[in-house]
Amino acid sequence: MARLLLFVAVLAGVTLGGGVALAYWKKAQERDVSAGPAPSSTPTPKPVLSPKPSPSPTPTPKPSPKPKRTTVPQSGRGTFTTARSSGDAVGTGGTLRRYRVQVEDGVDISAREAAAEIQEILAHPRGWAAHGRGRFQLVSENADFVIRIATPDTADRLCLAQGLNTRGELNCETTQGVVVNLKRWMLGSPTFSGPPEEYRHLIINHEVGHEIGIRMHMSCPGPGKLAPVMMQQIKGLNGCRSNAYPYDEDGSYITGPVVP
C-alpha cells in the first residue's frame, strides 16, 4: 500500500512538472512574439547628406579697355614741339643723316614717343639703314632734315609750299624734310592690310626714300607680288600685296617699274 501511494505521488509530480514547464514555454513564446523580431546585428546606415554647393564668388569687374581714338583733328595751331631726345646712329654704311622729330602743338601725340617710334622704324632690319642705303641718327638740334607730324590742314600748307597737293590725305617730302599727315599716322590707309602701326613704317620708309635720293615712284611689279615701298600704295595696289618695307625677309630690294 505504501509503494502504491509513492508511485502515485511520483506520477503526480511528473505530470505537474511537465504542465508547469509547458506553461512556462508558452509564456516565453508569447513574450517573443509581442516583442517583434530580434534586432539585426548590422546597423542601419544613416543617410548621407550631399554638401551644399558653395556660392561662386562674384567676379571682380575688369575695367573696360580705353577705346582707341578714331577721330583726327582737321587743323591745329601750326606750331611744333621738337622731341628733346637723341640716340645712336643706326646703319651699316652710307651718308650719316641727322634728323629731328616734331609734332604739331595741340595734337594728342607725344613728340618723344613719336621720335622713339620713328627711331625704331629706321633701325628695322628690313629698312634702308640695315642695307647700306644710309645711316640715321635722332637728334634734337643741328639736324640735316626734320620729320613733322601735322594735322591735315597744316600738312597741306607745308606740302603746297613745295607745289605738292596732298588734299588733306597724303604725306610729302619737302626741302626741309618729311611731312607726315596726322590722319595717316593715326588711322593708316584703307588700301593697306596691316594696322596703323605697320603703316607708319611705310610712311617713313617711303618719304625717307625720297630723302636719300630716290626721286621717282614705282608701280606694282606683278599680281600677288609685294608692292615696292616707293609705290604710292594709298592710291591703289593694282594687284600687288601691301608692303611697308624696302627689303623682303631675304634681304632682296623690292622694286617695280618706274612711274613716268
PDB file of C-alpha atoms in Angstrom:
ATOM      1  CA  MET A   1       0.000   0.000   0.000  1.00  0.00           C
ATOM      2  CA  ALA A   2       2.845   2.311   0.851  1.00  0.00           C
ATOM      3  CA  ARG A   3       4.505   1.552  -2.515  1.00  0.00           C
ATOM      4  CA  LEU A   4       1.286   2.381  -4.369  1.00  0.00           C
ATOM      5  CA  LEU A   5       0.996   5.748  -2.695  1.00  0.00           C
ATOM      6  CA  LEU A   6       4.646   6.538  -3.509  1.00  0.00           C
ATOM      7  CA  PHE A   7       4.111   5.735  -7.212  1.00  0.00           C
ATOM      8  CA  VAL A   8       1.033   7.903  -7.373  1.00  0.00           C
ATOM      9  CA  ALA A   9       2.911  10.779  -5.806  1.00  0.00           C
ATOM     10  CA  VAL A  10       5.827  10.498  -8.251  1.00  0.00           C
ATOM     11  CA  LEU A  11       3.445  10.302 -11.187  1.00  0.00           C
ATOM     12  CA  ALA A  12       1.629  13.383  -9.993  1.00  0.00           C
ATOM     13  CA  GLY A  13       4.927  15.263  -9.612  1.00  0.00           C
ATOM     14  CA  VAL A  14       5.998  14.413 -13.157  1.00  0.00           C
ATOM     15  CA  THR A  15       2.643  15.412 -14.548  1.00  0.00           C
ATOM     16  CA  LEU A  16       2.603  18.622 -12.579  1.00  0.00           C
ATOM     17  CA  GLY A  17       6.209  19.421 -13.519  1.00  0.00           C
ATOM     18  CA  GLY A  18       5.500  18.838 -17.207  1.00  0.00           C
ATOM     19  CA  GLY A  19       2.474  21.095 -17.060  1.00  0.00           C
ATOM     20  CA  VAL A  20       4.459  23.862 -15.395  1.00  0.00           C
ATOM     21  CA  ALA A  21       7.218  23.561 -17.938  1.00  0.00           C
ATOM     22  CA  LEU A  22       4.702  23.657 -20.795  1.00  0.00           C
ATOM     23  CA  ALA A  23       3.030  26.733 -19.364  1.00  0.00           C
ATOM     24  CA  TYR A  24       6.414  28.461 -18.923  1.00  0.00           C
ATOM     25  CA  TRP A  25       7.348  27.688 -22.558  1.00  0.00           C
ATOM     26  CA  LYS A  26       4.060  29.113 -23.871  1.00  0.00           C
ATOM     27  CA  LYS A  27       4.539  32.352 -21.889  1.00  0.00           C
ATOM     28  CA  ALA A  28       8.072  32.721 -23.254  1.00  0.00           C
ATOM     29  CA  GLN A  29       6.793  32.315 -26.808  1.00  0.00           C
ATOM     30  CA  GLU A  30       4.127  34.972 -26.216  1.00  0.00           C
ATOM     31  CA  ARG A  31       6.766  37.412 -24.944  1.00  0.00           C
ATOM     32  CA  ASP A  32       8.960  36.841 -28.017  1.00  0.00           C
ATOM     33  CA  VAL A  33       6.056  37.422 -30.454  1.00  0.00           C
ATOM     34  CA  SER A  34       4.880  40.620 -28.764  1.00  0.00           C
ATOM     35  CA  ALA A  35       8.409  42.000 -28.673  1.00  0.00           C
ATOM     36  CA  GLY A  36       8.756  41.759 -32.510  1.00  0.00           C
ATOM     37  CA  PRO A  37      11.676  40.337 -34.471  1.00  0.00           C
ATOM     38  CA  ALA A  38      15.108  40.358 -32.938  1.00  0.00           C
ATOM     39  CA  PRO A  39      17.197  43.349 -33.972  1.00  0.00           C
ATOM     40  CA  SER A  40      19.692  42.755 -36.770  1.00  0.00           C
ATOM     41  CA  SER A  41      23.377  42.792 -35.910  1.00  0.00           C
ATOM     42  CA  THR A  42      24.115  45.082 -38.941  1.00  0.00           C
ATOM     43  CA  PRO A  43      23.392  48.752 -38.103  1.00  0.00           C
ATOM     44  CA  THR A  44      21.067  50.640 -40.420  1.00  0.00           C
ATOM     45  CA  PRO A  45      23.201  53.112 -42.441  1.00  0.00           C
ATOM     46  CA  LYS A  46      22.463  56.782 -41.855  1.00  0.00           C
ATOM     47  CA  PRO A  47      21.564  58.799 -44.956  1.00  0.00           C
ATOM     48  CA  VAL A  48      24.499  60.765 -46.338  1.00  0.00           C
ATOM     49  CA  LEU A  49      23.629  64.378 -46.956  1.00  0.00           C
ATOM     50  CA  SER A  50      25.135  65.932 -50.061  1.00  0.00           C
ATOM     51  CA  PRO A  51      27.135  69.073 -49.236  1.00  0.00           C
ATOM     52  CA  LYS A  52      25.544  72.280 -50.319  1.00  0.00           C
ATOM     53  CA  PRO A  53      27.490  73.877 -53.158  1.00  0.00           C
ATOM     54  CA  SER A  54      29.430  76.941 -52.131  1.00  0.00           C
ATOM     55  CA  PRO A  55      28.223  80.043 -53.917  1.00  0.00           C
ATOM     56  CA  SER A  56      30.550  81.113 -56.731  1.00  0.00           C
ATOM     57  CA  PRO A  57      32.432  84.282 -55.893  1.00  0.00           C
ATOM     58  CA  THR A  58      31.193  87.310 -57.742  1.00  0.00           C
ATOM     59  CA  PRO A  59      33.844  88.139 -60.364  1.00  0.00           C
ATOM     60  CA  THR A  60      35.529  91.461 -59.989  1.00  0.00           C
ATOM     61  CA  PRO A  61      34.559  93.553 -62.990  1.00  0.00           C
ATOM     62  CA  LYS A  62      37.508  94.369 -65.231  1.00  0.00           C
ATOM     63  CA  PRO A  63      37.929  97.916 -66.358  1.00  0.00           C
ATOM     64  CA  SER A  64      36.860  98.478 -69.929  1.00  0.00           C
ATOM     65  CA  PRO A  65      39.800  98.993 -72.280  1.00  0.00           C
ATOM     66  CA  LYS A  66      40.399 102.555 -73.262  1.00  0.00           C
ATOM     67  CA  PRO A  67      38.848 102.997 -76.697  1.00  0.00           C
ATOM     68  CA  LYS A  68      41.241 103.815 -79.478  1.00  0.00           C
ATOM     69  CA  ARG A  69      40.899 107.285 -80.807  1.00  0.00           C
ATOM     70  CA  THR A  70      39.442 107.203 -84.306  1.00  0.00           C
ATOM     71  CA  THR A  71      38.851 110.900 -84.914  1.00  0.00           C
ATOM     72  CA  VAL A  72      41.604 113.175 -86.141  1.00  0.00           C
ATOM     73  CA  PRO A  73      41.568 116.956 -85.751  1.00  0.00           C
ATOM     74  CA  GLN A  74      41.449 118.589 -89.152  1.00  0.00           C
ATOM     75  CA  SER A  75      43.590 121.552 -88.185  1.00  0.00           C
ATOM     76  CA  GLY A  76      45.973 122.591 -85.443  1.00  0.00           C
ATOM     77  CA  ARG A  77      47.956 125.532 -84.171  1.00  0.00           C
ATOM     78  CA  GLY A  78      50.548 125.427 -86.915  1.00  0.00           C
ATOM     79  CA  THR A  79      53.428 125.420 -84.408  1.00  0.00           C
ATOM     80  CA  PHE A  80      55.521 122.410 -83.441  1.00  0.00           C
ATOM     81  CA  THR A  81      57.193 120.822 -80.422  1.00  0.00           C
ATOM     82  CA  THR A  82      60.573 119.184 -81.004  1.00  0.00           C
ATOM     83  CA  ALA A  83      61.308 115.875 -79.298  1.00  0.00           C
ATOM     84  CA  ARG A  84      64.083 116.537 -76.798  1.00  0.00           C
ATOM     85  CA  SER A  85      65.712 113.170 -77.287  1.00  0.00           C
ATOM     86  CA  SER A  86      68.606 111.714 -79.206  1.00  0.00           C
ATOM     87  CA  GLY A  87      70.120 108.350 -79.983  1.00  0.00           C
ATOM     88  CA  ASP A  88      72.999 106.488 -81.533  1.00  0.00           C
ATOM     89  CA  ALA A  89      73.435 106.345 -85.279  1.00  0.00           C
ATOM     90  CA  VAL A  90      71.946 103.260 -86.933  1.00  0.00           C
ATOM     91  CA  GLY A  91      73.013 101.815 -90.262  1.00  0.00           C
ATOM     92  CA  THR A  92      75.751  99.797 -91.922  1.00  0.00           C
ATOM     93  CA  GLY A  93      77.041 102.358 -94.396  1.00  0.00           C
ATOM     94  CA  GLY A  94      76.358 105.407 -96.483  1.00  0.00           C
ATOM     95  CA  THR A  95      75.920 109.040 -95.564  1.00  0.00           C
ATOM     96  CA  LEU A  96      75.022 109.896 -91.974  1.00  0.00           C
ATOM     97  CA  ARG A  97      71.816 111.905 -91.848  1.00  0.00           C
ATOM     98  CA  ARG A  98      70.757 113.500 -88.582  1.00  0.00           C
ATOM     99  CA  TYR A  99      67.057 114.091 -88.130  1.00  0.00           C
ATOM    100  CA  ARG A 100      64.779 115.574 -85.508  1.00  0.00           C
ATOM    101  CA  VAL A 101      61.114 114.861 -84.899  1.00  0.00           C
ATOM    102  CA  GLN A 102      58.413 117.481 -84.380  1.00  0.00           C
ATOM    103  CA  VAL A 103      54.721 117.149 -83.556  1.00  0.00           C
ATOM    104  CA  GLU A 104      52.178 119.912 -84.084  1.00  0.00           C
ATOM    105  CA  ASP A 105      51.124 121.607 -80.868  1.00  0.00           C
ATOM    106  CA  GLY A 106      47.692 120.710 -79.545  1.00  0.00           C
ATOM    107  CA  VAL A 107      47.796 117.215 -81.024  1.00  0.00           C
ATOM    108  CA  ASP A 108      47.345 114.306 -78.608  1.00  0.00           C
ATOM    109  CA  ILE A 109      50.655 112.672 -79.530  1.00  0.00           C
ATOM    110  CA  SER A 110      53.861 112.836 -77.507  1.00  0.00           C
ATOM    111  CA  ALA A 111      56.799 114.176 -79.533  1.00  0.00           C
ATOM    112  CA  ARG A 112      59.183 111.994 -77.511  1.00  0.00           C
ATOM    113  CA  GLU A 113      57.140 108.836 -78.104  1.00  0.00           C
ATOM    114  CA  ALA A 114      56.803 109.596 -81.815  1.00  0.00           C
ATOM    115  CA  ALA A 115      60.577 110.110 -82.051  1.00  0.00           C
ATOM    116  CA  ALA A 116      61.227 106.780 -80.330  1.00  0.00           C
ATOM    117  CA  GLU A 117      58.878 105.004 -82.746  1.00  0.00           C
ATOM    118  CA  ILE A 118      60.490 106.598 -85.803  1.00  0.00           C
ATOM    119  CA  GLN A 119      63.916 105.666 -84.459  1.00  0.00           C
ATOM    120  CA  GLU A 120      62.805 102.021 -84.316  1.00  0.00           C
ATOM    121  CA  ILE A 121      61.371 102.211 -87.826  1.00  0.00           C
ATOM    122  CA  LEU A 122      64.644 103.480 -89.284  1.00  0.00           C
ATOM    123  CA  ALA A 123      66.582 100.772 -87.418  1.00  0.00           C
ATOM    124  CA  HIS A 124      64.331  97.939 -88.654  1.00  0.00           C
ATOM    125  CA  PRO A 125      66.241  95.003 -90.244  1.00  0.00           C
ATOM    126  CA  ARG A 126      64.210  95.385 -93.455  1.00  0.00           C
ATOM    127  CA  GLY A 127      64.775  99.148 -93.619  1.00  0.00           C
ATOM    128  CA  TRP A 128      67.177 101.410 -95.503  1.00  0.00           C
ATOM    129  CA  ALA A 129      69.810 101.608 -92.767  1.00  0.00           C
ATOM    130  CA  ALA A 130      70.188  97.853 -92.437  1.00  0.00           C
ATOM    131  CA  HIS A 131      71.165  97.500 -96.109  1.00  0.00           C
ATOM    132  CA  GLY A 132      73.760 100.211 -96.555  1.00  0.00           C
ATOM    133  CA  ARG A 133      71.495 102.897 -98.005  1.00  0.00           C
ATOM    134  CA  GLY A 134      72.349 105.381 -95.278  1.00  0.00           C
ATOM    135  CA  ARG A 135      72.883 105.919 -91.587  1.00  0.00           C
ATOM    136  CA  PHE A 136      70.414 107.814 -89.446  1.00  0.00           C
ATOM    137  CA  GLN A 137      70.682 109.449 -86.050  1.00  0.00           C
ATOM    138  CA  LEU A 138      67.964 111.044 -83.927  1.00  0.00           C
ATOM    139  CA  VAL A 139      68.979 114.471 -82.573  1.00  0.00           C
ATOM    140  CA  SER A 140      67.154 117.400 -81.015  1.00  0.00           C
ATOM    141  CA  GLU A 141      69.115 120.123 -82.836  1.00  0.00           C
ATOM    142  CA  ASN A 142      71.590 120.620 -85.722  1.00  0.00           C
ATOM    143  CA  ALA A 143      69.596 118.180 -87.856  1.00  0.00           C
ATOM    144  CA  ASP A 144      70.033 117.551 -91.575  1.00  0.00           C
ATOM    145  CA  PHE A 145      66.273 117.129 -92.016  1.00  0.00           C
ATOM    146  CA  VAL A 146      63.115 117.164 -89.913  1.00  0.00           C
ATOM    147  CA  ILE A 147      60.187 114.747 -89.708  1.00  0.00           C
ATOM    148  CA  ARG A 148      56.990 116.629 -88.841  1.00  0.00           C
ATOM    149  CA  ILE A 149      53.659 115.104 -87.838  1.00  0.00           C
ATOM    150  CA  ALA A 150      50.949 117.629 -88.676  1.00  0.00           C
ATOM    151  CA  THR A 151      47.175 117.878 -88.929  1.00  0.00           C
ATOM    152  CA  PRO A 152      45.763 117.546 -92.456  1.00  0.00           C
ATOM    153  CA  ASP A 153      45.334 121.299 -92.941  1.00  0.00           C
ATOM    154  CA  THR A 154      48.837 122.087 -91.733  1.00  0.00           C
ATOM    155  CA  ALA A 155      50.304 119.234 -93.769  1.00  0.00           C
ATOM    156  CA  ASP A 156      48.560 120.574 -96.872  1.00  0.00           C
ATOM    157  CA  ARG A 157      50.011 124.025 -96.279  1.00  0.00           C
ATOM    158  CA  LEU A 158      53.552 122.743 -95.799  1.00  0.00           C
ATOM    159  CA  CYS A 159      53.374 120.459 -98.812  1.00  0.00           C
ATOM    160  CA  LEU A 160      51.721 123.069-101.035  1.00  0.00           C
ATOM    161  CA  ALA A 161      54.675 125.360-100.403  1.00  0.00           C
ATOM    162  CA  GLN A 162      56.645 122.804-102.434  1.00  0.00           C
ATOM    163  CA  GLY A 163      53.972 122.620-105.122  1.00  0.00           C
ATOM    164  CA  LEU A 164      52.541 119.339-103.795  1.00  0.00           C
ATOM    165  CA  ASN A 165      48.762 118.955-103.483  1.00  0.00           C
ATOM    166  CA  THR A 166      48.148 116.459-100.681  1.00  0.00           C
ATOM    167  CA  ARG A 167      44.375 117.096-100.461  1.00  0.00           C
ATOM    168  CA  GLY A 168      44.210 116.519 -96.715  1.00  0.00           C
ATOM    169  CA  GLU A 169      45.112 112.844 -97.215  1.00  0.00           C
ATOM    170  CA  LEU A 170      48.744 112.400 -98.207  1.00  0.00           C
ATOM    171  CA  ASN A 171      52.249 112.837 -96.829  1.00  0.00           C
ATOM    172  CA  CYS A 172      55.075 114.555 -98.650  1.00  0.00           C
ATOM    173  CA  GLU A 173      58.806 115.252 -98.689  1.00  0.00           C
ATOM    174  CA  THR A 174      59.967 118.865 -98.814  1.00  0.00           C
ATOM    175  CA  THR A 175      63.288 120.717 -98.873  1.00  0.00           C
ATOM    176  CA  GLN A 176      63.141 120.775 -95.068  1.00  0.00           C
ATOM    177  CA  GLY A 177      62.280 117.137 -94.678  1.00  0.00           C
ATOM    178  CA  VAL A 178      59.291 114.855 -94.273  1.00  0.00           C
ATOM    179  CA  VAL A 179      55.710 115.950 -93.578  1.00  0.00           C
ATOM    180  CA  VAL A 180      53.507 113.220 -92.111  1.00  0.00           C
ATOM    181  CA  ASN A 181      49.747 113.687 -92.273  1.00  0.00           C
ATOM    182  CA  LEU A 182      48.332 113.025 -88.796  1.00  0.00           C
ATOM    183  CA  LYS A 183      45.365 111.216 -90.352  1.00  0.00           C
ATOM    184  CA  ARG A 184      47.623 108.668 -91.982  1.00  0.00           C
ATOM    185  CA  TRP A 185      49.770 108.301 -88.859  1.00  0.00           C
ATOM    186  CA  MET A 186      46.787 107.532 -86.670  1.00  0.00           C
ATOM    187  CA  LEU A 187      44.438 105.649 -88.996  1.00  0.00           C
ATOM    188  CA  GLY A 188      46.687 104.004 -91.568  1.00  0.00           C
ATOM    189  CA  SER A 189      45.335 103.568 -95.083  1.00  0.00           C
ATOM    190  CA  PRO A 190      42.203 101.827 -96.411  1.00  0.00           C
ATOM    191  CA  THR A 191      44.368 100.088 -99.041  1.00  0.00           C
ATOM    192  CA  PHE A 192      46.870  98.724 -96.515  1.00  0.00           C
ATOM    193  CA  SER A 193      46.153  95.329 -94.965  1.00  0.00           C
ATOM    194  CA  GLY A 194      48.117  95.888 -91.749  1.00  0.00           C
ATOM    195  CA  PRO A 195      47.401  98.030 -88.677  1.00  0.00           C
ATOM    196  CA  PRO A 196      48.307 101.742 -88.453  1.00  0.00           C
ATOM    197  CA  GLU A 197      51.462 100.855 -86.509  1.00  0.00           C
ATOM    198  CA  GLU A 198      52.759  98.933 -89.526  1.00  0.00           C
ATOM    199  CA  TYR A 199      51.587 101.557 -91.982  1.00  0.00           C
ATOM    200  CA  ARG A 200      53.798 104.083 -90.189  1.00  0.00           C
ATOM    201  CA  HIS A 201      56.763 102.069 -91.452  1.00  0.00           C
ATOM    202  CA  LEU A 202      55.535 102.661 -94.999  1.00  0.00           C
ATOM    203  CA  ILE A 203      55.126 106.407 -94.374  1.00  0.00           C
ATOM    204  CA  ILE A 204      58.650 106.846 -93.005  1.00  0.00           C
ATOM    205  CA  ASN A 205      60.336 104.434 -95.417  1.00  0.00           C
ATOM    206  CA  HIS A 206      58.640 105.994 -98.447  1.00  0.00           C
ATOM    207  CA  GLU A 207      59.385 109.621 -97.548  1.00  0.00           C
ATOM    208  CA  VAL A 208      62.903 108.901 -96.271  1.00  0.00           C
ATOM    209  CA  GLY A 209      63.433 107.011 -99.528  1.00  0.00           C
ATOM    210  CA  HIS A 210      62.946 110.346-101.278  1.00  0.00           C
ATOM    211  CA  GLU A 211      65.271 111.941 -98.720  1.00  0.00           C
ATOM    212  CA  ILE A 212      68.129 109.579 -99.599  1.00  0.00           C
ATOM    213  CA  GLY A 213      67.755 110.297-103.316  1.00  0.00           C
ATOM    214  CA  ILE A 214      65.052 108.000-104.739  1.00  0.00           C
ATOM    215  CA  ARG A 215      63.009 110.673-106.504  1.00  0.00           C
ATOM    216  CA  MET A 216      60.736 108.562-108.717  1.00  0.00           C
ATOM    217  CA  HIS A 217      57.745 106.475-107.708  1.00  0.00           C
ATOM    218  CA  MET A 218      57.297 102.840-108.665  1.00  0.00           C
ATOM    219  CA  SER A 219      54.335 100.712-109.682  1.00  0.00           C
ATOM    220  CA  CYS A 220      53.283  97.109-108.992  1.00  0.00           C
ATOM    221  CA  PRO A 221      55.746  94.552-110.417  1.00  0.00           C
ATOM    222  CA  GLY A 222      53.044  91.900-110.901  1.00  0.00           C
ATOM    223  CA  PRO A 223      49.843  90.429-109.430  1.00  0.00           C
ATOM    224  CA  GLY A 224      50.357  88.893-105.995  1.00  0.00           C
ATOM    225  CA  LYS A 225      53.821  90.375-105.528  1.00  0.00           C
ATOM    226  CA  LEU A 226      54.833  92.735-102.736  1.00  0.00           C
ATOM    227  CA  ALA A 227      54.304  96.377-103.554  1.00  0.00           C
ATOM    228  CA  PRO A 228      57.522  98.425-103.538  1.00  0.00           C
ATOM    229  CA  VAL A 229      57.842 100.832-100.642  1.00  0.00           C
ATOM    230  CA  MET A 230      58.346 103.602-103.231  1.00  0.00           C
ATOM    231  CA  MET A 231      54.923 102.860-104.716  1.00  0.00           C
ATOM    232  CA  GLN A 232      52.106 105.223-103.708  1.00  0.00           C
ATOM    233  CA  GLN A 233      50.125 102.348-102.244  1.00  0.00           C
ATOM    234  CA  ILE A 234      47.358 104.564-100.862  1.00  0.00           C
ATOM    235  CA  LYS A 235      46.308 105.291-104.448  1.00  0.00           C
ATOM    236  CA  GLY A 236      45.761 101.587-105.186  1.00  0.00           C
ATOM    237  CA  LEU A 237      47.752  98.361-105.239  1.00  0.00           C
ATOM    238  CA  ASN A 238      46.979  97.246-108.824  1.00  0.00           C
ATOM    239  CA  GLY A 239      47.121  93.583-107.865  1.00  0.00           C
ATOM    240  CA  CYS A 240      50.104  93.798-105.513  1.00  0.00           C
ATOM    241  CA  ARG A 241      50.124  92.979-101.822  1.00  0.00           C
ATOM    242  CA  SER A 242      50.587  95.883 -99.447  1.00  0.00           C
ATOM    243  CA  ASN A 243      54.082  96.177 -98.015  1.00  0.00           C
ATOM    244  CA  ALA A 244      55.770  98.604 -95.605  1.00  0.00           C
ATOM    245  CA  TYR A 245      59.467  97.707 -96.046  1.00  0.00           C
ATOM    246  CA  PRO A 246      62.104  98.418 -98.709  1.00  0.00           C
ATOM    247  CA  TYR A 247      63.518  94.880 -98.474  1.00  0.00           C
ATOM    248  CA  ASP A 248      61.930  91.467 -98.132  1.00  0.00           C
ATOM    249  CA  GLU A 249      62.793  88.944 -95.428  1.00  0.00           C
ATOM    250  CA  ASP A 250      65.631  87.529 -97.573  1.00  0.00           C
ATOM    251  CA  GLY A 251      67.223  90.971 -97.902  1.00  0.00           C
ATOM    252  CA  SER A 252      66.209  91.499-101.534  1.00  0.00           C
ATOM    253  CA  TYR A 253      65.218  95.014-102.563  1.00  0.00           C
ATOM    254  CA  ILE A 254      61.562  95.183-103.544  1.00  0.00           C
ATOM    255  CA  THR A 255      61.341  97.133-106.769  1.00  0.00           C
ATOM    256  CA  GLY A 256      58.940  97.712-109.636  1.00  0.00           C
ATOM    257  CA  PRO A 257      58.523  99.662-112.869  1.00  0.00           C
ATOM    258  CA  VAL A 258      59.270 103.376-112.515  1.00  0.00           C
ATOM    259  CA  VAL A 259      56.244 105.616-112.859  1.00  0.00           C
ATOM    260  CA  PRO A 260      56.963 108.158-115.653  1.00  0.00           C
TER     261      PRO A 260
END
